[in-house]
Amino acid sequence: MAKHRYSPDVPALSSAFGRRRFLGYLIAAPTLAVGVFGVVQADTPAADASVPSPPQPEEIFDLGDLQNLAAAPTSHLISVRVNPDGTASFAAHRAEVGQGMTTAVAMMIAEELDLPLDKVTITLADARPELVFNQLTGGSNSMRSIYLPVRTAAAIARQQLVAAAAREWNLDPSALSTANGVVTGPGGRRASYGSLAAAAASDKTTPVPAPPLKPSSQFTVLGTPQSRIDALDIVTGKKSFGMDIQVPGALPTMVRRPPTINGTVASVNNTAAVRAMPGVTDIAVISHGVAVRARTFGQCIDAIRALDVTWGPGTVDDTSDATVLAALKAAELPLVVPPLTVTSVNADFTFAFASNSPLEPDNAIADVRSGSAEIWSALKVPIDAQQAIAAMLGMPQDAVTVHVVQGGGSFGRHLFHNVAAEAAEASQRMGKPVKLMWSRTDDFRQGRTHPMCTSRVRANLLLGNVVSYEQRHTSVQTDFSHGLGEMITATAAKLPVGGNLSFAETIFELSQSSPYNFGVTTQLLNEVPLRFNTGSMRNIYSPNVVCAQELVVDRIAAKMGKDPVAFRRRYLKDSRVLAVLNKAAEAGNWGAALPAGMAQGIAVHSEYQAAIACLVQIDCTPATVNRQIQDGVGGPRVTKALVVVDPGFAINPRGLEAQMIGGMNDGIALALTSSLHISNGIPLEGSWDNYFYTRQWNTPLDMQVIVMPATSDSPSGAGELGVAPAFAAVACAYARATGTMPTSFPINHGTLGFTPYPLEPSTPPSPTDGLDNAY
Amino acid sequence: MPTYSFILNGTPVSIDVEGDVRLLWVLRDLLGVTGPKYGCGLEVCKACTSHINGKAFNPCSVPVSQIQPSDEITTIEGLASTAGQDLHPMQQAWLDHDVAQCGYCQPGQIMAAVATVRKVRAEGREITDADLDGIRNICRCGTYSRIRAAIKAGAQNM
């Protein structure tokens, strides 16, 4: 939604922030604890606007707004606590997977509470079913939905500390001030927050008025660059991820998996022999494999490799890249505006399967007892996990405790709880606690994927203008069954979009919109229900949709004899997108003369209420393309990359910059190198030397991020924002450098650049030559 | 079950374990030293990078039986003390550049960075972009440009 995005042309609805206000509560506790309750105020939609392209749904109400709306009624259950040691703490109802959520939340509390940042502790909340839909991390929504409630709670806490000091000193609160965790008053009176925490506490839960929040002009923390609050723990090896958590008795456990996706176990033929192997304690057949528990993970690998298993079929055994593509082609929705033969631009794009696996493999600890269970895992939708695991175990939901732990990356993978369910299943069958880990090869071959998709685009030109733009996106179905679906169902009736959009179509329509005034504009999704293990990958549909769109925009510009930047300037709808485009063109020296084989590419995008432009320079000269990389791919290299981002208000510019850098490396990988090859029902990729995510030898030598001055008081979403325009800019640069518009991504997908690991056993052995390679 | 001994972060340790168990699991599962991470177990992702007698290596790919009693194994937890400081200059550079995102790969990245700088110093030169291109440690969050900047800065204080 675009309160500030489409001015002056489109008077959009006021933002979800504008519709929300908060009621505060003092929560009964021995120390000061403040909760907030968010309410949504009904608002009348703004009048219709008359523009060349009517607003698409995403422009008036986007996915983040939907999440805000759904989360609002339960926000009161989040609370800020002030402790007797002078620290403040907050159990965040979101996942931390590297995106910097904990740091940003700590900054919000530090700001409104007038407390140094290092005195704020953020932990991750367990699954809390009462939060319903306010405990989902996704859609780059966390900052947007918790910015006001968390600050409000901290501001109330500050007010209560001042009130407590005022009572103690018998002074009017207005005579007191706060700074650095201390209340000060006339005559040199000083009281630390810690000393006031008990006096400010309430013995019953009581409503309190919410004071006004600080205006941004008074910010000293928010909007300033801050380093991650867990940086020291990370660089000293102390940060504890799911894999590092020790639960008594939870021994390493791994799974021998079938040679096709979602295959099943027909029989295990040598259980006794494997149980006798060194370190092995238990073996159990579970839904999609055979679990082995042992003293070390190394012994798990040896044991699962030794198992002799007869497998049943999987869910996509007869499919390969070619059969999936044929199914997509058959399902493409028609383009409805007839091509104008002289001035029509038509293009068809194909995007291969991609993996959303983070570096930390899927893992979970489960301790299932009779009548209760305890789970530890990096989960973005922990309530959904709790419900599903309880049902699987045959227990009431409140018998299952789900702890959310720090994840080593997510990129969408942790929206699902497959590994937590597997751990629970194995623990129940074995009657013992387990720490279950997927092998790297499992993560690529059986883990969730971003599905293959196609995009057909047709644009018609007439009398020097673009009069229609149609895009038909066709994808293997993306699994959204992690609970967002319930939220959609619950909220759908209130949506200001018409028709009976299906679930995925709703997500698509709420996240996609063309930033251009191209006359009649439609972007539609169709899905093919093949039963791959899919899910959202960072930025979901946008990387593919925007890449196709921006390549076509460059082609239209060329057809009209226009420079890509000049063309975009003429047709962009939104002043913020135009501003980032102009900044990128200027700072990135657009149009600089380059040797043959090198070129710049530029792309723009707007989503999550943000605007962004990427300008890259690519080197497609033979010397670079043909670089020899041991066990890897060279190919073209993006040598310079510039990201210009307008996030509305940047809570933490340093963290925002980090997200943009990551988005750029994701975009480079999706354009040039990283994909899964499906062959006979399973991906061939089995390691990071098969799945070619960007490595040092392909990362830009010159990487720059410019954060635009604030255009709003509200933060936009940023965690996924950079992927789509980065991908598109690299594709556009490649097209300009080579003179050929690529239509199949990544560009190297047609050549298998590695020797696949065998499908059986499902996990390869670890090498033994590590000492030979020491350096 | 055989016993294996070595020096771990300056302290002698002994462990009863089968000799073919890779050192990574001895460190993580038996000794509780979790700085070195599992990212593949295939000597590819380099998330477990640690030092043996000052050189970078991947304990996921070394059977514990190959480790000698005199071998000095240094993990991220022991890196600072090799510099006699609270933080190794490379760790400080990582903080100064706020390199980490999720942080899972960063212990291995720092250990690889220190070894790479030592290696080029032994060759009588300073680190180049080509050296940085040659560091294979994967970062799925894509922090590469900050890693490069931090290595160059950290090297100046080594």
Coordinates of N, CA and C in Angstrom, one line a residue, chain A residues 80-196:
Chain A
V80 N 7.0 -5.2 26.6 CA 8.4 -4.7 27.0 C 8.5 -4.8 28.5
R81 N 9.6 -5.3 29.0 CA 9.8 -5.5 30.4 C 11.1 -4.7 30.8
V82 N 11.0 -4.0 31.9 CA 12.2 -3.3 32.5 C 12.6 -4.1 33.7
N83 N 13.9 -4.5 33.7 CA 14.4 -5.4 34.8 C 15.1 -4.7 35.9
P84 N 15.2 -5.3 37.1 CA 15.9 -4.6 38.2 C 17.4 -4.3 37.9
D85 N 18.0 -5.0 36.9 CA 19.4 -4.7 36.6 C 19.5 -3.6 35.6
G86 N 18.4 -2.9 35.3 CA 18.5 -1.8 34.5 C 18.4 -2.1 33.0
T87 N 18.2 -3.3 32.7 CA 18.1 -3.7 31.2 C 16.6 -3.7 30.9
A88 N 16.3 -3.7 29.6 CA 14.9 -3.9 29.1 C 15.0 -5.2 28.3
S89 N 13.9 -5.9 28.3 CA 13.9 -7.2 27.5 C 12.5 -7.3 26.8
F90 N 12.6 -8.0 25.7 CA 11.5 -8.2 24.8 C 11.6 -9.5 24.2
A91 N 10.6 -10.3 24.3 CA 10.6 -11.6 23.6 C 9.9 -11.4 22.2
A92 N 10.7 -11.4 21.2 CA 10.1 -11.0 19.9 C 9.3 -12.2 19.3
H93 N 8.2 -11.8 18.8 CA 7.3 -12.8 18.2 C 7.6 -12.9 16.7
R94 N 8.9 -12.9 16.4 CA 9.3 -13.1 15.0 C 10.6 -13.9 15.0
A95 N 11.0 -14.5 13.9 CA 12.2 -15.2 13.8 C 13.4 -14.3 13.5
E96 N 14.5 -14.7 14.0 CA 15.8 -14.0 13.6 C 16.6 -15.0 12.8
V97 N 16.8 -14.7 11.5 CA 17.5 -15.6 10.6 C 18.6 -14.9 9.9
G98 N 19.0 -13.8 10.4 CA 20.1 -13.0 9.8 C 19.6 -11.7 9.2
Q99 N 18.3 -11.5 9.2 CA 17.8 -10.3 8.6 C 17.9 -9.0 9.5
G100 N 18.3 -9.2 10.8 CA 18.6 -8.1 11.6 C 17.3 -7.6 12.4
M101 N 16.3 -8.5 12.5 CA 15.1 -8.1 13.2 C 15.4 -7.7 14.7
T102 N 16.2 -8.6 15.3 CA 16.5 -8.3 16.8 C 17.2 -7.0 17.0
T103 N 18.1 -6.6 16.1 CA 18.8 -5.4 16.3 C 17.8 -4.2 16.1
A104 N 17.0 -4.3 15.1 CA 16.0 -3.2 14.8 C 15.0 -3.0 15.9
V105 N 14.6 -4.1 16.5 CA 13.6 -4.1 17.6 C 14.3 -3.5 18.8
A106 N 15.5 -3.9 19.1 CA 16.3 -3.3 20.2 C 16.4 -1.8 20.0
M107 N 16.6 -1.4 18.8 CA 16.8 0.1 18.5 C 15.5 0.8 18.8
M108 N 14.3 0.2 18.5 CA 13.0 0.8 18.8 C 12.9 1.1 20.3
I109 N 13.2 0.0 21.0 CA 13.0 0.1 22.5 C 14.0 1.1 23.1
A110 N 15.3 1.0 22.6 CA 16.3 2.0 23.1 C 15.9 3.4 22.9
E111 N 15.3 3.6 21.7 CA 14.9 5.0 21.4 C 13.8 5.5 22.3
E112 N 12.7 4.8 22.4 CA 11.6 5.3 23.1 C 11.8 5.3 24.6
L113 N 12.7 4.4 25.1 CA 12.9 4.2 26.5 C 14.1 5.1 27.0
D114 N 14.8 5.7 26.1 CA 16.0 6.4 26.4 C 17.0 5.5 27.2
L115 N 17.3 4.4 26.6 CA 18.2 3.4 27.2 C 19.2 3.1 26.2
P116 N 20.5 2.9 26.7 CA 21.5 2.5 25.7 C 21.2 1.2 25.0
L117 N 21.6 1.1 23.7 CA 21.2 0.0 22.9 C 21.7 -1.3 23.6
D118 N 22.9 -1.3 24.2 CA 23.4 -2.5 24.7 C 22.8 -3.0 26.0
K119 N 21.8 -2.2 26.5 CA 21.0 -2.6 27.7 C 19.7 -3.2 27.3
V120 N 19.5 -3.4 26.0 CA 18.2 -4.0 25.5 C 18.5 -5.5 25.1
T121 N 17.8 -6.4 25.6 CA 17.9 -7.8 25.3 C 16.7 -8.3 24.5
I122 N 17.0 -8.9 23.4 CA 15.9 -9.4 22.6 C 16.0 -11.0 22.5
T123 N 15.0 -11.6 23.0 CA 14.9 -13.1 22.8 C 13.8 -13.4 21.8
L124 N 13.8 -14.7 21.5 CA 12.7 -15.2 20.5 C 11.6 -15.9 21.3
A125 N 10.4 -15.5 21.1 CA 9.3 -16.1 21.8 C 9.0 -17.5 21.4
D126 N 8.6 -18.3 22.3 CA 8.1 -19.6 22.0 C 6.8 -19.5 21.1
A127 N 6.4 -20.6 20.5 CA 5.1 -20.5 19.9 C 4.0 -20.1 20.9
R128 N 3.2 -19.1 20.5 CA 2.2 -18.6 21.4 C 0.9 -18.6 20.7
P129 N 0.1 -19.7 20.8 CA -1.1 -19.8 20.0 C -2.1 -18.6 20.1
E130 N -2.0 -17.9 21.3 CA -2.9 -16.8 21.4 C -2.6 -15.7 20.5
L131 N -1.4 -15.7 19.9 CA -1.0 -14.6 19.0 C -1.6 -14.9 17.6
V132 N -2.1 -16.1 17.4 CA -2.8 -16.4 16.1 C -1.9 -16.0 14.9
F133 N -2.3 -15.0 14.2 CA -1.5 -14.7 13.0 C -0.5 -13.6 13.2
N134 N -0.3 -13.3 14.4 CA 0.8 -12.2 14.7 C 2.1 -12.9 15.0
Q135 N 2.3 -14.1 14.5 CA 3.6 -14.7 14.8 C 4.1 -15.4 13.5
L136 N 4.1 -14.7 12.4 CA 4.6 -15.2 11.2 C 5.6 -14.2 10.7
T137 N 6.8 -14.8 10.4 CA 7.9 -14.0 9.8 C 7.9 -14.2 8.3
G138 N 7.5 -13.2 7.6 CA 7.5 -13.3 6.1 C 7.0 -12.1 5.5
G139 N 7.1 -12.0 4.1 CA 6.6 -10.9 3.4 C 7.3 -9.6 3.7
S140 N 8.5 -9.7 4.3 CA 9.2 -8.5 4.7 C 8.4 -7.6 5.5
N141 N 7.6 -8.2 6.4 CA 6.6 -7.5 7.1 C 6.9 -7.1 8.6
S142 N 8.0 -7.7 9.1 CA 8.2 -7.6 10.6 C 8.3 -6.1 11.0
M143 N 9.1 -5.4 10.3 CA 9.3 -4.0 10.7 C 8.0 -3.2 10.6
R144 N 7.3 -3.4 9.5 CA 6.1 -2.7 9.2 C 5.1 -2.9 10.3
S145 N 5.0 -4.2 10.8 CA 3.9 -4.5 11.7 C 4.2 -4.3 13.1
I146 N 5.5 -4.2 13.5 CA 5.8 -4.1 14.9 C 6.4 -2.7 15.3
Y147 N 6.6 -1.9 14.3 CA 7.3 -0.6 14.6 C 6.5 0.3 15.5
L148 N 5.3 0.4 15.4 CA 4.5 1.2 16.3 C 4.2 0.5 17.6
P149 N 3.7 -0.7 17.6 CA 3.4 -1.3 18.9 C 4.6 -1.4 19.8
V150 N 5.8 -1.8 19.3 CA 6.9 -2.0 20.2 C 7.3 -0.6 20.7
R151 N 7.4 0.4 19.9 CA 7.7 1.7 20.3 C 6.7 2.2 21.4
T152 N 5.5 2.0 21.1 CA 4.4 2.4 22.1 C 4.6 1.8 23.4
A153 N 4.9 0.5 23.4 CA 5.1 -0.2 24.7 C 6.3 0.4 25.4
A154 N 7.4 0.7 24.7 CA 8.6 1.3 25.3 C 8.3 2.7 25.8
A155 N 7.5 3.4 25.1 CA 7.2 4.8 25.5 C 6.4 4.8 26.8
I156 N 5.5 3.8 26.9 CA 4.7 3.7 28.1 C 5.6 3.3 29.3
A157 N 6.5 2.4 29.0 CA 7.4 2.0 30.1 C 8.2 3.2 30.6
R158 N 8.7 4.0 29.7 CA 9.5 5.2 30.1 C 8.6 6.1 30.9
Q159 N 7.4 6.3 30.5 CA 6.4 7.2 31.2 C 6.2 6.6 32.7
Q160 N 6.1 5.3 32.8 CA 5.8 4.7 34.1 C 7.0 4.9 35.0
L161 N 8.2 4.8 34.4 CA 9.4 4.9 35.2 C 9.5 6.4 35.7
V162 N 9.2 7.3 34.9 CA 9.2 8.7 35.3 C 8.1 8.9 36.4
A163 N 7.0 8.3 36.2 CA 5.9 8.5 37.2 C 6.3 7.9 38.6
A164 N 7.0 6.8 38.5 CA 7.5 6.2 39.8 C 8.5 7.1 40.5
A165 N 9.4 7.6 39.7 CA 10.4 8.6 40.3 C 9.7 9.8 40.8
A166 N 8.7 10.3 40.1 CA 8.0 11.5 40.6 C 7.3 11.2 41.9
R167 N 6.7 10.0 42.0 CA 6.0 9.7 43.3 C 7.0 9.6 44.4
E168 N 8.2 9.0 44.1 CA 9.2 8.9 45.1 C 9.7 10.2 45.6
W169 N 9.9 11.1 44.7 CA 10.5 12.4 45.0 C 9.4 13.5 45.3
N170 N 8.1 13.0 45.2 CA 7.0 14.0 45.4 C 7.1 15.2 44.5
L171 N 7.4 14.9 43.2 CA 7.5 16.0 42.2 C 6.5 15.7 41.1
D172 N 6.3 16.7 40.3 CA 5.4 16.5 39.1 C 6.3 15.8 38.0
P173 N 5.7 14.9 37.4 CA 6.5 14.2 36.3 C 7.1 15.1 35.3
S174 N 6.4 16.2 35.0 CA 6.9 17.1 34.0 C 8.2 17.7 34.4
A175 N 8.6 17.7 35.6 CA 9.9 18.2 36.1 C 11.0 17.3 35.8
L176 N 10.7 16.1 35.4 CA 11.8 15.0 35.3 C 12.1 14.8 33.8
S177 N 13.3 14.3 33.6 CA 13.7 13.9 32.3 C 14.4 12.6 32.3
T178 N 14.6 12.0 31.2 CA 15.3 10.7 31.1 C 16.4 10.7 30.1
A179 N 17.4 10.0 30.3 CA 18.5 9.8 29.4 C 19.4 8.6 29.9
N180 N 19.9 7.8 28.9 CA 20.8 6.7 29.3 C 20.4 5.8 30.4
G181 N 19.1 5.6 30.5 CA 18.6 4.6 31.5 C 18.5 5.2 32.9
V182 N 18.5 6.6 33.0 CA 18.4 7.2 34.3 C 17.3 8.3 34.2
V183 N 16.5 8.4 35.3 CA 15.6 9.5 35.4 C 16.3 10.6 36.3
T184 N 16.2 11.8 35.8 CA 16.9 12.9 36.6 C 15.8 13.9 36.9
G185 N 16.0 14.6 38.0 CA 15.1 15.7 38.4 C 15.8 16.8 39.0
P186 N 15.1 17.8 39.4 CA 15.7 19.0 40.0 C 16.6 18.7 41.2
G187 N 17.7 19.5 41.4 CA 18.5 19.3 42.5 C 19.4 18.1 42.4
G188 N 19.7 17.7 41.2 CA 20.6 16.6 41.0 C 20.1 15.2 41.3
R189 N 18.8 15.1 41.5 CA 18.2 13.8 41.8 C 18.4 12.9 40.6
R190 N 18.8 11.7 40.9 CA 19.0 10.6 39.9 C 18.4 9.3 40.3
A191 N 17.8 8.6 39.5 CA 17.4 7.2 39.8 C 17.5 6.4 38.5
S192 N 18.2 5.3 38.7 CA 18.4 4.4 37.5 C 17.1 3.7 37.2
Y193 N 16.9 3.3 36.0 CA 15.7 2.5 35.6 C 15.6 1.2 36.5
G194 N 16.8 0.6 36.7 CA 16.8 -0.6 37.5 C 16.2 -0.4 38.9
S195 N 16.6 0.7 39.5 CA 16.1 1.0 40.9 C 14.6 1.3 40.9
L196 N 14.1 1.7 39.8 CA 12.6 2.1 39.7 C 11.8 0.9 39.2

